[in-house]
Each structure stands twice: as C-alpha cells, then as structure tokens.
mmCIF file of C-alpha atoms in Angstrom:
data_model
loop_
_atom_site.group_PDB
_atom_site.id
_atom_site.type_symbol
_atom_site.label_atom_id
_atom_site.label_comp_id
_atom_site.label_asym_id
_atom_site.label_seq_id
_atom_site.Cartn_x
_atom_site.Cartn_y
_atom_site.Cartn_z
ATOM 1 C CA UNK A 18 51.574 17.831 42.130
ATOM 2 C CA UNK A 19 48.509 17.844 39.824
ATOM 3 C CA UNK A 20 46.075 14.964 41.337
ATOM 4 C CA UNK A 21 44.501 12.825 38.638
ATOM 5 C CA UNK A 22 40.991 11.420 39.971
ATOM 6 C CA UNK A 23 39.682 8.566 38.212
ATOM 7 C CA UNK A 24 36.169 8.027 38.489
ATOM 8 C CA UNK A 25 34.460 4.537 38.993
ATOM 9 C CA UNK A 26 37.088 2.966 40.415
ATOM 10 C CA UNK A 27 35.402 -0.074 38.779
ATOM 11 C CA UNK A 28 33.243 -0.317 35.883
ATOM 12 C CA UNK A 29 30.993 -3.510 35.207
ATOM 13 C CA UNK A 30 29.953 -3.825 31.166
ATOM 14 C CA UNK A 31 28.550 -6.675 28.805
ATOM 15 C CA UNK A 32 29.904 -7.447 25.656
ATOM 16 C CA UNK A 33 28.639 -5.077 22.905
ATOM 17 C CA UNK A 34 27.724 -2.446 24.724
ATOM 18 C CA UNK A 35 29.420 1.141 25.679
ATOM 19 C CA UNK A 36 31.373 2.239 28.595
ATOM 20 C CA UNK A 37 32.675 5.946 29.634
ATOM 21 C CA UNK A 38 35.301 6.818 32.282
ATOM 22 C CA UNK A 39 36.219 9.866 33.609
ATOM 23 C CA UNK A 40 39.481 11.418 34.389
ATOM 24 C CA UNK A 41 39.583 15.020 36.396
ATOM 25 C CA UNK A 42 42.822 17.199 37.358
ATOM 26 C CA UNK A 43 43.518 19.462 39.919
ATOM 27 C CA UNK A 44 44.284 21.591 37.775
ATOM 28 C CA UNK A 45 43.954 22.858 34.080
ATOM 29 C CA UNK A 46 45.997 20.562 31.908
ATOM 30 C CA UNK A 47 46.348 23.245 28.665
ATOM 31 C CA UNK A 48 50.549 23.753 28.430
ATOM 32 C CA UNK A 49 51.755 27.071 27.608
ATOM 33 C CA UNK A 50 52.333 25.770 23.950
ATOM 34 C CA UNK A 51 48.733 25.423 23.835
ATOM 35 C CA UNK A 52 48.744 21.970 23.658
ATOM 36 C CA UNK A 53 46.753 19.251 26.562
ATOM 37 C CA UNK A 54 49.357 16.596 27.198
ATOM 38 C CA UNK A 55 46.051 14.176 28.622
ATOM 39 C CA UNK A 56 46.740 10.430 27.634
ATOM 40 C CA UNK A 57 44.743 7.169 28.495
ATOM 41 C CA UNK A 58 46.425 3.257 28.526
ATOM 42 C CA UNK A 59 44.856 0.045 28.929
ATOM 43 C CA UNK A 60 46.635 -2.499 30.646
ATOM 44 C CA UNK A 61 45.361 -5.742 30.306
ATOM 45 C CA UNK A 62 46.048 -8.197 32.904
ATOM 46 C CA UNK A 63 50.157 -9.698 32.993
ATOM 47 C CA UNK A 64 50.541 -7.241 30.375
ATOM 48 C CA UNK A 65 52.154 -4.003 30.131
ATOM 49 C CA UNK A 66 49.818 -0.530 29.898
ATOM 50 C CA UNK A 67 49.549 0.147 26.108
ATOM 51 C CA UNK A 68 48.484 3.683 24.844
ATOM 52 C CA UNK A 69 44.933 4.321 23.428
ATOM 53 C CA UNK A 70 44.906 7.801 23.202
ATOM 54 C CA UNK A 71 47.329 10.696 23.382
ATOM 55 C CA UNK A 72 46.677 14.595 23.966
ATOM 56 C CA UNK A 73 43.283 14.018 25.032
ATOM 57 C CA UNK A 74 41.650 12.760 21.308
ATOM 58 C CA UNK A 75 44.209 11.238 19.443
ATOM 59 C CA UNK A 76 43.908 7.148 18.652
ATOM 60 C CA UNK A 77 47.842 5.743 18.832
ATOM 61 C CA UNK A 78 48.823 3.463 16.064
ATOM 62 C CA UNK A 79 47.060 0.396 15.726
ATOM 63 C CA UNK A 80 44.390 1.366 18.632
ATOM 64 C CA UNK A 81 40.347 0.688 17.130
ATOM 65 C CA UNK A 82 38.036 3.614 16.434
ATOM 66 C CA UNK A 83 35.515 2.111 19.438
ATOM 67 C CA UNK A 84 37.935 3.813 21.292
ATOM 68 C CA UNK A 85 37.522 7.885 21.557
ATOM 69 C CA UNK A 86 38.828 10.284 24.016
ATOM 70 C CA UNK A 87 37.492 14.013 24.918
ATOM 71 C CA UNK A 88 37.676 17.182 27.271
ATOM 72 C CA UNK A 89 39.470 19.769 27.811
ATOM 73 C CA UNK A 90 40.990 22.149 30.923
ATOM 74 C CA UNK A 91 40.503 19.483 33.632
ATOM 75 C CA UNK A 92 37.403 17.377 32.299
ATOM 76 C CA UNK A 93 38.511 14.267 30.026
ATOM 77 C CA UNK A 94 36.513 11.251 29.453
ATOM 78 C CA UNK A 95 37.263 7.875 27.562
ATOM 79 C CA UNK A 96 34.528 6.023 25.696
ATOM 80 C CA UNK A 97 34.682 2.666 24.448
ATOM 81 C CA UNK A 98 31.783 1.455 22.108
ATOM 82 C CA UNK A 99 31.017 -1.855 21.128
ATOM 83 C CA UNK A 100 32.946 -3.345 24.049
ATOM 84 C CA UNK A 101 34.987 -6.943 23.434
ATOM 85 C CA UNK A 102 36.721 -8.826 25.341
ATOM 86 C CA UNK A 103 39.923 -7.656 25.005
ATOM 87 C CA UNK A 104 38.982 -4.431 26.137
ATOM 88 C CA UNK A 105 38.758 -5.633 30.023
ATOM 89 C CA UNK A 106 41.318 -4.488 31.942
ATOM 90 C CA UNK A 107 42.825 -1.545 33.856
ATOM 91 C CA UNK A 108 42.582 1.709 32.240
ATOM 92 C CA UNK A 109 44.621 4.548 33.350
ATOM 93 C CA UNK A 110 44.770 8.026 32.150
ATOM 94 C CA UNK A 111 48.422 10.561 32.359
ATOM 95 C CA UNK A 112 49.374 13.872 32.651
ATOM 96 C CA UNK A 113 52.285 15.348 30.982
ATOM 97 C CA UNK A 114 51.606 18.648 30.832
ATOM 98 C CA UNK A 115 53.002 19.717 34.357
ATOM 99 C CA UNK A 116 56.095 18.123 36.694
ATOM 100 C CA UNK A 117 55.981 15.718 37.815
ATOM 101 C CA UNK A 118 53.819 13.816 35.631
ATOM 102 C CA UNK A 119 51.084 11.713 37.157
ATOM 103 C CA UNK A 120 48.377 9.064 36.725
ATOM 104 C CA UNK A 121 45.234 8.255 37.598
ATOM 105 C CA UNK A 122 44.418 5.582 40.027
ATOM 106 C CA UNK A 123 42.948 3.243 37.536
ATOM 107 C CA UNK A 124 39.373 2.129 36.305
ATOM 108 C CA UNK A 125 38.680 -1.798 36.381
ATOM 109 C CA UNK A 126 36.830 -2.499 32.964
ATOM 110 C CA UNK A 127 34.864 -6.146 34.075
ATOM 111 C CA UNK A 128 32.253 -8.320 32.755
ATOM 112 C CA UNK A 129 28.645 -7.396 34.489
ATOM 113 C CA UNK B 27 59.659 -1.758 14.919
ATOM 114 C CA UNK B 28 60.318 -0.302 18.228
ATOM 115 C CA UNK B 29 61.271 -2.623 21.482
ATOM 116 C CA UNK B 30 62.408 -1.951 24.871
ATOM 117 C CA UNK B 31 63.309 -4.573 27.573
ATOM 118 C CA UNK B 32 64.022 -3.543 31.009
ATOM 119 C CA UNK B 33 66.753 -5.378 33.270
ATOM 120 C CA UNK B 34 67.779 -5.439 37.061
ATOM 121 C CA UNK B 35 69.055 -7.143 39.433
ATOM 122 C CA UNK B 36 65.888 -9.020 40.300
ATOM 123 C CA UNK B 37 66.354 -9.030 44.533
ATOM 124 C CA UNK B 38 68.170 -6.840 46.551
ATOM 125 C CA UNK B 39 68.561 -5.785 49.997
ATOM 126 C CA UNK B 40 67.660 -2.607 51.932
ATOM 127 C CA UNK B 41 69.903 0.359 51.341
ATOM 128 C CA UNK B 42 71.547 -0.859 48.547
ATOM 129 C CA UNK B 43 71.515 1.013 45.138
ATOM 130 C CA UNK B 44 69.052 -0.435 42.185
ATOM 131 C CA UNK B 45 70.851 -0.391 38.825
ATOM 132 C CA UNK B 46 68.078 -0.545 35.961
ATOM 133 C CA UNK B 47 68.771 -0.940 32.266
ATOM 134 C CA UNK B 48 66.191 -0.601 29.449
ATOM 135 C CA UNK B 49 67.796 -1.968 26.264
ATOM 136 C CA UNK B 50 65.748 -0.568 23.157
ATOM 137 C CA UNK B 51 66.005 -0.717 19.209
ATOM 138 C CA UNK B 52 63.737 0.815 16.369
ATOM 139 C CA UNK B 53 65.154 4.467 17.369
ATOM 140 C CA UNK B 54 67.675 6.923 18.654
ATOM 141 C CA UNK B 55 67.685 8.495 21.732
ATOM 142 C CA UNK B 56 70.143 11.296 19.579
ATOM 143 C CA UNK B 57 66.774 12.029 17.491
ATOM 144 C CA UNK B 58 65.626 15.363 18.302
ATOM 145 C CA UNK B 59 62.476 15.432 20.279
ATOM 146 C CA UNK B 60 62.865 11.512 21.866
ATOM 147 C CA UNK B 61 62.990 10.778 25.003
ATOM 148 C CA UNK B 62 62.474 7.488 27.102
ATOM 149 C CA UNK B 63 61.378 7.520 30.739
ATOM 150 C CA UNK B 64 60.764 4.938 34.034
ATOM 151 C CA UNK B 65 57.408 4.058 35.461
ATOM 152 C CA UNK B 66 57.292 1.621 38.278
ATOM 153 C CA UNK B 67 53.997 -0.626 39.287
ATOM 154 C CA UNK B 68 54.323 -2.268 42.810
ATOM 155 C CA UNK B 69 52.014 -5.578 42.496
ATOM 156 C CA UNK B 70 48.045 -4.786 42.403
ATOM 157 C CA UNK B 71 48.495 -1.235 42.560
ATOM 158 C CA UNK B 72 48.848 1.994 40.259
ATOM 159 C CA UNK B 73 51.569 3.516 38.106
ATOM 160 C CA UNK B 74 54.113 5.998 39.251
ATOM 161 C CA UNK B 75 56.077 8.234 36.558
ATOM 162 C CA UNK B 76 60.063 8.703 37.806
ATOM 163 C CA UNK B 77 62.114 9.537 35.442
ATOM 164 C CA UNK B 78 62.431 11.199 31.585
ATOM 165 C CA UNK B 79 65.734 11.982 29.827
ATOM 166 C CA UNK B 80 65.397 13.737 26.414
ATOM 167 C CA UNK B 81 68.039 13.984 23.322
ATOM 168 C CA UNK B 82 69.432 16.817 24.573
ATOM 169 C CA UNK B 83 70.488 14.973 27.776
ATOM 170 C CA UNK B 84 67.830 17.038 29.666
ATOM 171 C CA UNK B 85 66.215 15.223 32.719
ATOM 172 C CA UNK B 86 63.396 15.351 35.131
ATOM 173 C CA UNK B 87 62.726 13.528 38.371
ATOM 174 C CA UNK B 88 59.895 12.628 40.335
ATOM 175 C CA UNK B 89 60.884 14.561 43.648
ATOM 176 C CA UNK B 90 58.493 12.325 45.950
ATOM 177 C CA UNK B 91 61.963 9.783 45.144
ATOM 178 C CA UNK B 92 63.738 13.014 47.318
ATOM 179 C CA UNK B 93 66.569 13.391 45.322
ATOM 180 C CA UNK B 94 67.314 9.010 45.224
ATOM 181 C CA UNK B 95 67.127 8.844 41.347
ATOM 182 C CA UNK B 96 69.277 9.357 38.405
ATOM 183 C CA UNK B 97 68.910 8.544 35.134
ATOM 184 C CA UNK B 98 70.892 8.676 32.259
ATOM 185 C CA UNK B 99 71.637 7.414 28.645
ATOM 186 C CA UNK B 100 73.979 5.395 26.103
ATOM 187 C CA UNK B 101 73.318 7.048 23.128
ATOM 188 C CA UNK B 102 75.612 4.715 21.022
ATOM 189 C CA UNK B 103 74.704 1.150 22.530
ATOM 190 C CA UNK B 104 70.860 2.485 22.541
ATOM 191 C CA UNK B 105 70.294 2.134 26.599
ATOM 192 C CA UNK B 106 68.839 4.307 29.169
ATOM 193 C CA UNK B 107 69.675 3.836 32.675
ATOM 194 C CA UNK B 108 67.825 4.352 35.879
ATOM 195 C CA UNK B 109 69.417 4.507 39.689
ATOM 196 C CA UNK B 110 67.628 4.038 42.969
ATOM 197 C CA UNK B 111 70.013 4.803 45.691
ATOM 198 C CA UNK B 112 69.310 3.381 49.360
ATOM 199 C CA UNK B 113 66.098 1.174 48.399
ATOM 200 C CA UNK B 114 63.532 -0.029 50.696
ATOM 201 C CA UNK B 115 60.799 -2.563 50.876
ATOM 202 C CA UNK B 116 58.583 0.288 49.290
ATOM 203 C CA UNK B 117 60.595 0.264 46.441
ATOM 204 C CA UNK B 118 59.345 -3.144 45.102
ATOM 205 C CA UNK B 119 57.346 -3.128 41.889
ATOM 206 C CA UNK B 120 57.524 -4.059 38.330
ATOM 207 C CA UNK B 121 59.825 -0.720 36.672
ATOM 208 C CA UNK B 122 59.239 -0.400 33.087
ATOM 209 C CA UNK B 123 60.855 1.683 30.916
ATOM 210 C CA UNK B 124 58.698 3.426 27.578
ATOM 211 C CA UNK B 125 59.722 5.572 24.789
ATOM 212 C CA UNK B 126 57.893 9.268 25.018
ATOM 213 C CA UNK B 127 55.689 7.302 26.910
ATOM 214 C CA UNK B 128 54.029 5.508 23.667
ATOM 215 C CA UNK B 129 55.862 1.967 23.621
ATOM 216 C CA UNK B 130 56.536 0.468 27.139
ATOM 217 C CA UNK B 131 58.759 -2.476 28.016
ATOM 218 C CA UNK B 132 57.595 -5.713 29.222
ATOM 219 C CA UNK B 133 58.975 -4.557 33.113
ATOM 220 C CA UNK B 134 61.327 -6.075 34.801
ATOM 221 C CA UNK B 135 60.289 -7.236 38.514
ATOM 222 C CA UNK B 136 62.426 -6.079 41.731
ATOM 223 C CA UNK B 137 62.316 -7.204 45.003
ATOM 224 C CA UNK B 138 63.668 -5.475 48.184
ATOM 225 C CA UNK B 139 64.456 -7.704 50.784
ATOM 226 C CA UNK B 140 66.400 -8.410 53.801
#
C-alpha cells in the first residue's frame, strides 16, 4: 500500500496569516494516464471532510482561492493564506492513483 | 444539487453482518465515468477508503477488510450498498459514503457491541 505521511501532525496559526502542510508518498503518485490523482479535504469539527483540492492543484467548486495545492511525484503541499476561522480543522490529503487508495493521517489546523 | 445520506443499523453485535445504504440524488450511478465509494472514521481518528463501484459495475476493495466487504449498486432507486460480514469492535466508526470522492454524506454512526 502507498503510505501517505502527513507532516505536522498539528499546526498552530493566527488569524490572517499563512499556513503550509505537507503530504509525502511512498511512492510516485503520476498514473499511467499521466495524470496525479493527489487530493486534500478539510474536515471541520462534527462535520464531514469536504474537498479543497483535487489532482494535486485544482480548487473544487465553491472552495476560496486562499486555498492552493502543489507538487508533484511524491512531494505535495497545501497552503492556506489569509487564514479564518473556518479554516480550523482537520485536513487530510488522498491518494487515488494506486489500490487501495489511502489517506494521510491528518494535520490539526488550531488557533496559536 | 447532489446529496448522499448514509444508513445502518446503528448497533450491532460481534460477528454479525453490517448492511450500509447510502441513498443519493443529483446524479446517476448509470453515467459513464461515476462512481460512489465508502470511507469509514472510527471516533478521533483518521479516514480509511473501502470500497468504490463505478457505472460499469466495476469494484475495488480495500484488502486490509480480507475479503469481508462487498459493495454494490441500485442503479434505478439511486443507492449504493456496502456489506461488512463478521464485524468486530474494530469495526466501529462513522462510514460515509461520497460520490467520486467529491461530495460525502453526513455518515452514519455504527456501533459493535456485545
């Protein structure tokens, strides 16, 4: 199984400013279509996870532009700029490229 | 607008079989390319990926579950179905269900428990 390492484990941010989390594989997440099936949710808490991004850069509907993924291969990263409050919360990010598909073990987005 | 809203059986005992149901409208599970999957979340920790079932009727399975899940679909009452055969206390969590894994379900909570 490809292992998805989430790095911090917790993340401590004031309003307004910027964070950035990381998300590694095991190995290279680039399908044989060419395409990098590398997604990141939010779950806020009581809530169900909601996608940000999908294939690595991609906003889903709806989601802000303070949000902004990147990477590629095995290197991804989530940025959030301008952070509010309803931006704390769990973040995960998902693999899809390879069988079976697996997540990250989370990043707690909380007030410093 | 596209829903989904898991149900289950809420409690149930060890070794019995879990019978999911994630109920959705706002799409087709015939449409080419769609697919709706299960992700479980036992309380405080991570998410797990299970299940997928495409249009086509093609499936994959998580096989840490060893071979304990099925899945499958209603195309014409617009339901996808998950089964958890011979449960455990490690099977608790919140299961949701999500449609090509962009629009989740609220979850539905199970409980194993003798």
């Amino acid at each position: 199984d490809v292992v998805m390492t989430q790095t911090p484990v917790s993340l401590p941010v004031s309003l307004g400013g910027q964070a950035s989390i990381s998300c590694r594989s095991s190995q290279s997440l680039v399908h044989s279509n060419g395409n990098t099936y590398l997604h990141w949710y939010l779950q806020k808490p009581g809530q169900s996870p909601q996608l940000l991004i999908y294939r690595v850069s991609n906003r889903f509907s709806g989601v802000p532009d303070r949000f902004s993924g990147s990477g590629s291969g095995t290197d991804f990263t989530l940025k959030i700029s301008r952070v509010e409050p309803e931006d704390l919360g769990d973040y995960y990010c998902l693999q899809s490229t390879h069988f079976p598909w697996t997540f990250g073990g989370g990043t707690k987005l909380e007030l410093k | 607008q596209v829903t989904l809203k898991e149900s289950g059986p809420g409690i149930l005992q060890p070794s019995q079989t879990l019978s999911l149901t994630c109920t959705f409208s706002g799409f087709s599970l015939s449409t080419y390319g769609m697919g709706v999957g299960w992700i479980r979340q036992p309380s405080g920790k991570g998410l797990e990926w299970l299940a997928n079932i495409w249009w086509d009727d093609d499936k994959y399975y998580n096989p840490s579950l060893k071979n304990r899940l099925t899945i499958s679909k209603d195309t014409s009452n617009n339901q996808a179905f998950l089964k958890i055969t011979n449960v455990d206390t490690a099977d608790t969590a919140t299961y949701y269900c999500a449609r090509d894994l962009g629009d989740w379900g609220q979850g539905v909570m199970v409980t194993v428990s003798s």
